[in-house]
Amino acid sequence: MEQTISKYAVDEQGYYGKFGGAFIPEMLYPNVEELKEKYLDIIYAPEFQEAFHGLLKDYVGRPTPLYFASRLSEKHGAKIYLKREDLCHTGAHKVNNTVGQILLAQRLGKKKIIAETGAGQHGVATATVCALMGMECIVYMGEVDMARQRPNVERMRILGAEVRPAKSGSRTLKDATNEAMRHWINNPNETHYIIGSVVGPHPYPDMVARFQSVISEEMREQLLLKEGTETPDYVVACVGGGSNAAGAFYHFLDEPEVQLVAVEAAGHGVDSGKSAATTALGRDGVLHGSRTILMQTEDGQVVEPHSISAGLDYPGIGPLHAHLFDSKRGIFLNATDEEAMVAGVELSRLEGIIPAIESAHAIAALGKLTFKPYDVVVLNLSGRGDKDLETYIKWGGY
Ligand SMILES: Cc1ncc(COP(=O)(O)O)c(C=O)c1O
């Protein structure tokens, strides 16, 4: 992991353009300030880098393959590669970040870990690294998500974590994040909060993006070997909070010839009132500690989001993505529940890979882009579909 300076990187005050910052209650100020002061020194220390990359290699199974999907390519008329984050230990990209943050928590002398989770992949990845390091782990999860991602709830419990239901609001990711923040406010001293995406107060969005940036670092090396060039024409990724997309975009941010395509969840349709297409529907505001774009009513109340995929069912996006949208560096598309389910089955039939429904949104967006036959497209396949079997079965359209 190298330190790179990008014009899209966070500035010294913790901002991406006008987005970001740290809007936190006073009780959390010492924690967030400590993190801000120390995180770069800690994570770029040679000893940390050795531990981090050692675990990524031997525990997570990195580098993940860059797979040329020939039948998918034929269908969409471009050269499509899949970055196989679904093959990471625990089944998604989330573990790249939790490995980094647990090593950081140890170096901060923290004894207890809390996390929020939507799809349960971040919860499982957190419970996994806590088991690995022998640390106590509490994961907050919305009641609705506990029901639709039940295998992941049980995985967390087997791993020794306590799963606490969030019972307010839409009982999904936003509400779990609220509960985790509340817990942290009440237990600031001994607890580290492992946030699962590029959201939250500075320095979380930057820190999580750096841990996930291993994805695009590997993409460049792998593309050089396979295509003779480090840069693709397109990088496509789904966006919940935006961590897999941030990792996939990171080392291409300053190369404008690389089109960065972020795909949000449109739920029943952007204008249906049941959607999570933040950039299409939202405007500036503060959510979970940072200034970003979020879905809100006229008077600033957060609108309850909807997506069939628990990991994208969030009314905001991270501040980096808000900036990529605002500056037009990123192309923001969306896919409905139905389009994602169809695309998930399409990938299963064409390539023998059942994707997470989150990742299926990115696949659905391939049909919304116009490619030239020689375009090189890298789609970040953020996770595998095992956790979503119940949802695929309930949907039934295969
Ligand atoms: C497989 C998978 N992809 C994507 C996401 C969305 O998160 P992010 O936007 O932070 O990558 C999740 C969240 O749980 C997930 O499990």
CSV table of C-alpha atoms and ligand atoms in Angstrom, one decimal:
chain,number,residue,atom,x,y,z
A,1,MET,CA,0.0,0.0,0.0
A,2,GLU,CA,1.6,3.2,-1.2
A,3,GLN,CA,0.9,6.7,-0.1
A,4,THR,CA,-0.4,8.5,-3.2
A,5,ILE,CA,-1.5,12.1,-3.5
A,6,SER,CA,-4.6,12.5,-5.7
A,7,LYS,CA,-6.5,15.7,-6.4
A,8,TYR,CA,-9.6,13.7,-5.3
A,9,ALA,CA,-8.0,12.7,-2.0
A,10,VAL,CA,-9.1,14.1,1.3
A,11,ASP,CA,-7.6,17.5,2.3
A,12,GLU,CA,-6.0,18.3,5.7
A,13,GLN,CA,-9.3,19.3,7.1
A,14,GLY,CA,-10.9,16.0,6.1
A,15,TYR,CA,-12.8,17.3,3.1
A,16,TYR,CA,-13.4,16.1,-0.5
A,17,GLY,CA,-14.3,19.4,-2.1
A,18,LYS,CA,-17.3,20.5,0.0
A,19,PHE,CA,-18.0,17.0,1.3
A,20,GLY,CA,-16.7,15.2,4.3
A,21,GLY,CA,-15.5,16.7,7.6
A,22,ALA,CA,-16.3,15.3,11.1
A,23,PHE,CA,-19.7,16.3,12.5
A,24,ILE,CA,-19.6,14.5,15.8
A,25,PRO,CA,-21.0,14.8,19.3
A,26,GLU,CA,-18.5,16.2,21.9
A,27,MET,CA,-18.2,12.8,23.6
A,28,LEU,CA,-16.6,11.3,20.5
A,29,TYR,CA,-14.2,14.2,19.9
A,30,PRO,CA,-11.2,12.6,21.7
A,31,ASN,CA,-11.6,9.3,19.8
A,32,VAL,CA,-12.0,10.8,16.4
A,33,GLU,CA,-9.2,13.3,17.1
A,34,GLU,CA,-6.8,10.5,18.2
A,35,LEU,CA,-7.6,8.5,15.1
A,36,LYS,CA,-7.1,11.6,12.9
A,37,GLU,CA,-3.7,12.3,14.5
A,38,LYS,CA,-2.4,8.8,14.4
A,39,TYR,CA,-3.9,6.8,11.5
A,40,LEU,CA,-1.4,7.6,8.8
A,41,ASP,CA,1.6,7.2,11.0
A,42,ILE,CA,0.2,3.8,12.2
A,43,ILE,CA,-0.8,2.4,8.9
A,44,TYR,CA,2.3,3.4,6.9
A,45,ALA,CA,4.7,2.1,9.5
A,46,PRO,CA,6.7,-0.7,7.9
A,47,GLU,CA,5.8,-3.2,10.6
A,48,PHE,CA,2.1,-2.4,10.1
A,49,GLN,CA,2.4,-2.8,6.3
A,50,GLU,CA,4.1,-6.2,6.8
A,51,ALA,CA,1.4,-7.4,9.1
A,52,PHE,CA,-1.4,-6.1,6.9
A,53,HIS,CA,-0.1,-7.5,3.6
A,54,GLY,CA,0.8,-10.8,5.3
A,55,LEU,CA,-2.8,-11.3,6.4
A,56,LEU,CA,-4.2,-10.1,3.1
A,57,LYS,CA,-2.1,-12.7,1.4
A,58,ASP,CA,-2.3,-15.8,3.6
A,59,TYR,CA,-5.6,-15.2,5.4
A,60,VAL,CA,-7.8,-13.3,3.0
A,61,GLY,CA,-6.3,-15.0,-0.1
A,62,ARG,CA,-5.1,-12.0,-2.0
A,63,PRO,CA,-4.4,-11.1,-4.7
A,64,THR,CA,-7.9,-11.9,-5.9
A,65,PRO,CA,-8.0,-13.0,-9.6
A,66,LEU,CA,-8.8,-10.7,-12.4
A,67,TYR,CA,-10.9,-13.0,-14.5
A,68,PHE,CA,-11.7,-12.5,-18.2
A,69,ALA,CA,-15.5,-13.2,-18.5
A,70,SER,CA,-15.7,-14.3,-22.1
A,71,ARG,CA,-19.4,-15.1,-22.3
A,72,LEU,CA,-20.4,-11.9,-20.5
A,73,SER,CA,-18.0,-10.0,-22.8
A,74,GLU,CA,-19.7,-11.5,-25.9
A,75,LYS,CA,-23.1,-10.4,-24.6
A,76,HIS,CA,-22.1,-6.8,-23.9
A,77,GLY,CA,-19.7,-6.3,-26.8
A,78,ALA,CA,-16.6,-5.3,-24.8
A,79,LYS,CA,-13.7,-7.0,-23.0
A,80,ILE,CA,-15.1,-7.5,-19.5
A,81,TYR,CA,-12.9,-8.6,-16.6
A,82,LEU,CA,-14.3,-9.4,-13.1
A,83,LYS,CA,-12.2,-8.5,-10.1
A,84,ARG,CA,-13.0,-11.4,-7.9
A,85,GLU,CA,-13.5,-9.9,-4.5
A,86,ASP,CA,-16.2,-12.6,-4.0
A,87,LEU,CA,-13.2,-15.0,-3.6
A,88,CYS,CA,-11.9,-13.2,-0.5
A,89,HIS,CA,-12.1,-15.1,2.8
A,90,THR,CA,-15.7,-14.5,4.2
A,91,GLY,CA,-17.1,-13.8,0.7
A,92,ALA,CA,-16.7,-10.1,0.0
A,93,HIS,CA,-14.3,-7.2,-0.1
A,94,LYS,CA,-15.3,-6.1,3.4
A,95,VAL,CA,-12.5,-8.1,5.0
A,96,ASN,CA,-9.7,-6.0,3.4
A,97,ASN,CA,-10.9,-3.1,5.7
A,98,THR,CA,-11.5,-5.1,8.8
A,99,VAL,CA,-8.0,-6.7,8.7
A,100,GLY,CA,-6.6,-3.2,8.5
A,101,GLN,CA,-8.8,-1.7,11.2
A,102,ILE,CA,-8.3,-4.6,13.7
A,103,LEU,CA,-4.5,-4.1,13.4
A,104,LEU,CA,-5.0,-0.4,13.9
A,105,ALA,CA,-7.3,-1.0,17.0
A,106,GLN,CA,-4.6,-3.1,18.5
A,107,ARG,CA,-2.0,-0.4,18.0
A,108,LEU,CA,-4.4,2.1,19.6
A,109,GLY,CA,-4.7,-0.2,22.7
A,110,LYS,CA,-8.4,-0.8,22.2
A,111,LYS,CA,-9.9,-3.9,23.8
A,112,LYS,CA,-13.4,-4.0,22.4
A,113,ILE,CA,-14.8,-3.7,18.9
A,114,ILE,CA,-18.2,-2.6,17.6
A,115,ALA,CA,-19.5,-2.5,14.1
A,116,GLU,CA,-22.7,-1.9,12.1
A,117,THR,CA,-23.7,-4.2,9.2
A,118,GLY,CA,-26.3,-4.2,6.5
A,119,ALA,CA,-25.8,-7.3,4.4
A,120,GLY,CA,-23.9,-8.9,7.2
A,121,GLN,CA,-20.7,-9.2,5.2
A,122,HIS,CA,-19.0,-6.4,7.2
A,123,GLY,CA,-20.4,-7.9,10.4
A,124,VAL,CA,-19.0,-11.3,9.4
A,125,ALA,CA,-15.7,-9.8,8.4
A,126,THR,CA,-15.5,-7.9,11.7
A,127,ALA,CA,-16.5,-11.0,13.8
A,128,THR,CA,-13.8,-12.9,11.8
A,129,VAL,CA,-10.9,-10.6,12.6
A,130,CYS,CA,-12.1,-10.3,16.2
A,131,ALA,CA,-11.9,-14.1,16.5
A,132,LEU,CA,-8.5,-14.0,14.9
A,133,MET,CA,-7.2,-11.5,17.4
A,134,GLY,CA,-9.2,-12.7,20.4
A,135,MET,CA,-11.1,-9.5,20.8
A,136,GLU,CA,-14.7,-8.9,22.0
A,137,CYS,CA,-17.1,-8.0,19.2
A,138,ILE,CA,-20.6,-6.5,19.1
A,139,VAL,CA,-22.3,-6.0,15.8
A,140,TYR,CA,-25.5,-3.9,15.3
A,141,MET,CA,-27.8,-5.0,12.5
A,142,GLY,CA,-31.3,-3.8,11.5
A,143,GLU,CA,-34.1,-6.3,12.3
A,144,VAL,CA,-35.2,-6.4,8.6
A,145,ASP,CA,-31.6,-7.2,7.6
A,146,MET,CA,-31.3,-9.9,10.3
A,147,ALA,CA,-34.2,-11.6,8.7
A,148,ARG,CA,-33.1,-11.3,5.0
A,149,GLN,CA,-29.4,-12.1,5.7
A,150,ARG,CA,-29.9,-14.8,8.3
A,151,PRO,CA,-27.0,-17.0,7.3
A,152,ASN,CA,-24.7,-14.1,8.1
A,153,VAL,CA,-26.3,-13.6,11.5
A,154,GLU,CA,-25.5,-17.2,12.4
A,155,ARG,CA,-22.0,-16.9,11.0
A,156,MET,CA,-21.3,-14.0,13.3
A,157,ARG,CA,-22.7,-15.9,16.2
A,158,ILE,CA,-20.6,-19.0,15.4
A,159,LEU,CA,-17.5,-16.7,15.3
A,160,GLY,CA,-18.3,-15.5,18.8
A,161,ALA,CA,-19.8,-12.1,18.1
A,162,GLU,CA,-22.9,-10.7,19.8
A,163,VAL,CA,-25.5,-9.4,17.2
A,164,ARG,CA,-27.7,-6.6,18.5
A,165,PRO,CA,-30.9,-5.8,16.6
A,166,ALA,CA,-31.6,-2.2,15.5
A,167,LYS,CA,-35.3,-1.7,15.9
A,168,SER,CA,-35.9,1.9,14.9
A,169,GLY,CA,-36.7,3.5,11.5
A,170,SER,CA,-36.6,1.1,8.5
A,171,ARG,CA,-34.6,-1.3,10.7
A,172,THR,CA,-31.8,-1.5,8.1
A,173,LEU,CA,-28.2,-0.2,7.7
A,174,LYS,CA,-28.9,3.4,8.6
A,175,ASP,CA,-30.5,2.4,11.9
A,176,ALA,CA,-27.8,-0.1,12.7
A,177,THR,CA,-25.2,2.7,12.2
A,178,ASN,CA,-27.2,5.0,14.5
A,179,GLU,CA,-27.1,2.3,17.2
A,180,ALA,CA,-23.4,1.7,16.8
A,181,MET,CA,-22.7,5.4,17.0
A,182,ARG,CA,-24.8,5.6,20.2
A,183,HIS,CA,-22.8,2.7,21.7
A,184,TRP,CA,-19.6,4.4,20.8
A,185,ILE,CA,-20.7,7.6,22.5
A,186,ASN,CA,-21.5,5.7,25.7
A,187,ASN,CA,-18.2,3.7,25.6
A,188,PRO,CA,-15.6,5.9,24.0
A,189,ASN,CA,-12.5,4.8,25.9
A,190,GLU,CA,-11.9,1.1,25.4
A,191,THR,CA,-13.9,0.7,22.2
A,192,HIS,CA,-12.9,1.0,18.5
A,193,TYR,CA,-15.7,1.3,16.0
A,194,ILE,CA,-14.9,-0.5,12.8
A,195,ILE,CA,-17.0,1.4,10.3
A,196,GLY,CA,-17.7,-0.8,7.2
A,197,SER,CA,-17.7,1.6,4.4
A,198,VAL,CA,-16.2,5.0,3.3
A,199,VAL,CA,-18.7,6.8,5.5
A,200,GLY,CA,-18.6,8.4,8.9
A,201,PRO,CA,-16.5,11.3,10.3
A,202,HIS,CA,-13.0,12.0,8.9
A,203,PRO,CA,-10.7,10.1,8.9
A,204,TYR,CA,-12.9,7.0,8.4
A,205,PRO,CA,-13.7,7.6,4.7
A,206,ASP,CA,-10.1,8.1,3.9
A,207,MET,CA,-8.8,5.3,6.1
A,208,VAL,CA,-11.3,2.7,4.7
A,209,ALA,CA,-10.5,3.8,1.1
A,210,ARG,CA,-6.8,3.3,1.7
A,211,PHE,CA,-7.4,-0.2,3.1
A,212,GLN,CA,-9.6,-1.0,0.1
A,213,SER,CA,-7.3,0.5,-2.4
A,214,VAL,CA,-5.4,-2.8,-2.6
A,215,ILE,CA,-8.2,-3.7,-5.1
A,216,SER,CA,-7.2,-1.2,-7.8
A,217,GLU,CA,-3.5,-1.6,-7.0
A,218,GLU,CA,-3.8,-5.3,-7.9
A,219,MET,CA,-6.1,-4.4,-10.9
A,220,ARG,CA,-3.3,-2.3,-12.4
A,221,GLU,CA,-0.7,-5.1,-12.1
A,222,GLN,CA,-3.0,-7.7,-13.4
A,223,LEU,CA,-4.2,-5.6,-16.4
A,224,LEU,CA,-0.6,-4.9,-17.3
A,225,LEU,CA,0.0,-8.6,-17.6
A,226,LYS,CA,-3.2,-9.4,-19.4
A,227,GLU,CA,-3.7,-6.3,-21.6
A,228,GLY,CA,-0.3,-4.7,-21.7
A,229,THR,CA,-1.6,-1.6,-20.1
A,230,GLU,CA,-2.4,-0.7,-16.5
A,231,THR,CA,-5.5,1.4,-17.3
A,232,PRO,CA,-8.9,0.1,-18.4
A,233,ASP,CA,-11.5,2.1,-20.2
A,234,TYR,CA,-14.1,1.6,-17.5
A,235,VAL,CA,-14.2,0.5,-13.9
A,236,VAL,CA,-17.7,-0.4,-12.7
A,237,ALA,CA,-18.7,-1.0,-9.1
A,238,CYS,CA,-21.9,-0.9,-7.0
A,239,VAL,CA,-22.2,1.8,-4.3
A,240,GLY,CA,-23.9,1.4,-0.9
A,241,GLY,CA,-21.7,3.6,1.3
A,242,GLY,CA,-19.1,3.1,-1.4
A,243,SER,CA,-16.1,1.1,-0.1
A,244,ASN,CA,-15.7,-1.5,-2.8
A,245,ALA,CA,-16.1,1.3,-5.4
A,246,ALA,CA,-13.6,3.5,-3.6
A,247,GLY,CA,-11.1,0.6,-3.6
A,248,ALA,CA,-11.7,-0.1,-7.2
A,249,PHE,CA,-11.5,3.5,-8.3
A,250,TYR,CA,-8.7,4.6,-6.0
A,251,HIS,CA,-5.6,4.2,-8.2
A,252,PHE,CA,-7.4,5.5,-11.3
A,253,LEU,CA,-8.8,8.7,-9.8
A,254,ASP,CA,-6.3,11.0,-11.6
A,255,GLU,CA,-6.6,9.3,-15.0
A,256,PRO,CA,-9.6,11.0,-16.6
A,257,GLU,CA,-9.5,8.5,-19.5
A,258,VAL,CA,-10.6,5.8,-17.1
A,259,GLN,CA,-14.4,6.1,-16.8
A,260,LEU,CA,-15.4,5.4,-13.2
A,261,VAL,CA,-19.0,4.1,-13.0
A,262,ALA,CA,-20.8,3.9,-9.7
A,263,VAL,CA,-24.0,2.0,-9.6
A,264,GLU,CA,-26.7,2.7,-6.9
A,265,ALA,CA,-29.8,0.8,-6.0
A,266,ALA,CA,-33.0,2.2,-7.6
A,267,GLY,CA,-35.2,-0.2,-5.6
A,268,HIS,CA,-38.7,-0.3,-7.2
A,269,GLY,CA,-37.6,2.6,-9.4
A,270,VAL,CA,-36.0,6.0,-8.8
A,271,ASP,CA,-39.4,7.8,-8.6
A,272,SER,CA,-41.3,5.0,-6.8
A,273,GLY,CA,-40.8,6.3,-3.3
A,274,LYS,CA,-39.0,3.0,-2.6
A,275,SER,CA,-35.4,3.6,-3.7
A,276,ALA,CA,-31.9,4.0,-2.5
A,277,ALA,CA,-30.6,6.0,-5.5
A,278,THR,CA,-28.9,8.7,-3.5
A,279,THR,CA,-27.4,10.9,-6.2
A,280,ALA,CA,-30.5,10.8,-8.2
A,281,LEU,CA,-32.8,11.8,-5.3
A,282,GLY,CA,-30.6,13.4,-2.7
A,283,ARG,CA,-29.0,16.7,-1.8
A,284,ASP,CA,-26.3,18.0,0.5
A,285,GLY,CA,-26.7,17.3,4.2
A,286,VAL,CA,-25.0,15.7,7.2
A,287,LEU,CA,-25.4,11.9,7.8
A,288,HIS,CA,-23.4,9.8,10.3
A,289,GLY,CA,-20.7,12.3,10.9
A,290,SER,CA,-20.0,13.7,7.5
A,291,ARG,CA,-21.3,16.2,5.0
A,292,THR,CA,-22.5,14.3,1.9
A,293,ILE,CA,-25.4,13.7,-0.4
A,294,LEU,CA,-28.4,12.1,1.2
A,295,MET,CA,-32.0,11.4,0.6
A,296,GLN,CA,-34.1,13.8,2.7
A,297,THR,CA,-37.4,15.5,2.9
A,298,GLU,CA,-37.9,19.2,2.3
A,299,ASP,CA,-37.2,19.9,5.9
A,300,GLY,CA,-34.1,17.7,6.1
A,301,GLN,CA,-35.5,14.5,7.6
A,302,VAL,CA,-33.7,11.4,6.3
A,303,VAL,CA,-35.9,9.5,3.9
A,304,GLU,CA,-36.1,5.8,4.6
A,305,PRO,CA,-34.4,4.0,1.7
A,306,HIS,CA,-35.4,0.8,0.0
A,307,SER,CA,-33.3,-1.8,-1.9
A,308,ILE,CA,-33.7,-5.6,-2.3
A,309,SER,CA,-30.0,-5.7,-1.4
A,310,ALA,CA,-29.3,-5.0,2.3
A,311,GLY,CA,-25.8,-3.7,1.5
A,312,LEU,CA,-27.1,-0.9,-0.8
A,313,ASP,CA,-30.1,-0.1,1.3
A,314,TYR,CA,-28.7,3.2,2.6
A,315,PRO,CA,-29.9,6.8,2.2
A,316,GLY,CA,-26.4,8.3,1.7
A,317,ILE,CA,-23.1,7.7,0.0
A,318,GLY,CA,-19.6,8.4,1.3
A,319,PRO,CA,-18.2,12.0,0.8
A,320,LEU,CA,-15.6,10.8,-1.7
A,321,HIS,CA,-18.4,9.6,-4.0
A,322,ALA,CA,-20.4,12.8,-3.3
A,323,HIS,CA,-17.4,14.7,-4.6
A,324,LEU,CA,-16.9,12.4,-7.6
A,325,PHE,CA,-20.6,13.0,-8.5
A,326,ASP,CA,-20.5,16.7,-7.9
A,327,SER,CA,-17.2,17.2,-9.9
A,328,LYS,CA,-18.6,14.9,-12.6
A,329,ARG,CA,-15.4,12.7,-12.3
A,330,GLY,CA,-17.7,9.7,-11.8
A,331,ILE,CA,-20.6,8.4,-13.9
A,332,PHE,CA,-23.5,7.6,-11.5
A,333,LEU,CA,-26.1,5.0,-12.7
A,334,ASN,CA,-28.7,3.0,-10.9
A,335,ALA,CA,-30.4,-0.4,-11.3
A,336,THR,CA,-33.7,-1.5,-9.9
A,337,ASP,CA,-34.3,-4.6,-7.7
A,338,GLU,CA,-35.7,-6.5,-10.7
A,339,GLU,CA,-32.8,-5.5,-13.0
A,340,ALA,CA,-30.3,-6.6,-10.4
A,341,MET,CA,-32.0,-10.0,-9.9
A,342,VAL,CA,-32.1,-10.6,-13.6
A,343,ALA,CA,-28.4,-9.6,-13.9
A,344,GLY,CA,-27.5,-11.9,-11.0
A,345,VAL,CA,-29.1,-14.9,-12.8
A,346,GLU,CA,-27.5,-13.8,-16.0
A,347,LEU,CA,-24.0,-13.9,-14.5
A,348,SER,CA,-24.8,-17.3,-12.9
A,349,ARG,CA,-25.8,-18.7,-16.3
A,350,LEU,CA,-23.1,-17.1,-18.4
A,351,GLU,CA,-20.1,-17.5,-16.1
A,352,GLY,CA,-21.0,-20.0,-13.4
A,353,ILE,CA,-20.7,-17.3,-10.7
A,354,ILE,CA,-23.7,-16.5,-8.4
A,355,PRO,CA,-23.0,-12.9,-7.3
A,356,ALA,CA,-24.1,-11.0,-4.2
A,357,ILE,CA,-27.2,-9.0,-5.0
A,358,GLU,CA,-25.2,-5.8,-4.3
A,359,SER,CA,-22.7,-6.8,-7.0
A,360,ALA,CA,-25.5,-7.8,-9.3
A,361,HIS,CA,-26.5,-4.1,-9.5
A,362,ALA,CA,-23.1,-3.4,-11.1
A,363,ILE,CA,-23.7,-6.2,-13.6
A,364,ALA,CA,-27.1,-4.7,-14.5
A,365,ALA,CA,-25.4,-1.4,-15.3
A,366,LEU,CA,-23.4,-3.0,-18.1
A,367,GLY,CA,-26.5,-3.0,-20.2
A,368,LYS,CA,-26.8,0.8,-19.7
A,369,LEU,CA,-23.4,1.7,-21.1
A,370,THR,CA,-22.4,1.8,-24.7
A,371,PHE,CA,-19.1,0.1,-25.3
A,372,LYS,CA,-16.8,-0.2,-28.3
A,373,PRO,CA,-15.7,-3.8,-29.0
A,374,TYR,CA,-12.1,-3.1,-27.8
A,375,ASP,CA,-13.1,-1.3,-24.6
A,376,VAL,CA,-11.5,-2.9,-21.5
A,377,VAL,CA,-14.0,-3.0,-18.6
A,378,VAL,CA,-13.2,-4.1,-15.1
A,379,LEU,CA,-16.3,-4.9,-13.0
A,380,ASN,CA,-15.6,-5.2,-9.3
A,381,LEU,CA,-17.5,-8.3,-8.2
A,382,SER,CA,-17.7,-7.2,-4.6
A,383,GLY,CA,-19.2,-10.4,-3.1
A,384,ARG,CA,-20.7,-13.9,-3.6
A,385,GLY,CA,-24.3,-14.8,-3.5
A,386,ASP,CA,-24.4,-17.4,-0.8
A,387,LYS,CA,-25.9,-15.0,1.7
A,388,ASP,CA,-28.6,-14.1,-0.8
A,389,LEU,CA,-30.0,-17.5,-1.6
A,390,GLU,CA,-33.2,-16.9,0.3
A,391,THR,CA,-33.8,-13.6,-1.6
A,392,TYR,CA,-33.1,-15.4,-5.0
A,393,ILE,CA,-35.5,-18.1,-4.0
A,394,LYS,CA,-38.2,-15.7,-2.8
A,395,TRP,CA,-37.9,-13.7,-6.1
A,396,GLY,CA,-38.0,-16.9,-8.0
A,397,GLY,CA,-37.5,-15.6,-11.6
A,398,TYR,CA,-35.0,-18.1,-12.7
B,1,LIG,C1,-21.1,-7.9,-1.4
B,1,LIG,C2,-21.3,-6.4,-1.0
B,1,LIG,N1,-21.1,-5.5,-2.0
B,1,LIG,C3,-21.3,-4.2,-1.8
B,1,LIG,C4,-21.7,-3.7,-0.5
B,1,LIG,C5,-21.9,-2.3,-0.3
B,1,LIG,O1,-21.0,-1.7,0.5
B,1,LIG,P1,-19.9,-0.7,-0.1
B,1,LIG,O2,-20.6,0.3,-1.0
B,1,LIG,O3,-19.3,-0.1,1.1
B,1,LIG,O4,-18.9,-1.5,-0.9
B,1,LIG,C6,-21.9,-4.7,0.5
B,1,LIG,C7,-22.3,-4.2,1.8
B,1,LIG,O5,-22.6,-4.9,2.7
B,1,LIG,C8,-21.7,-6.0,0.2
B,1,LIG,O6,-21.9,-7.0,1.2
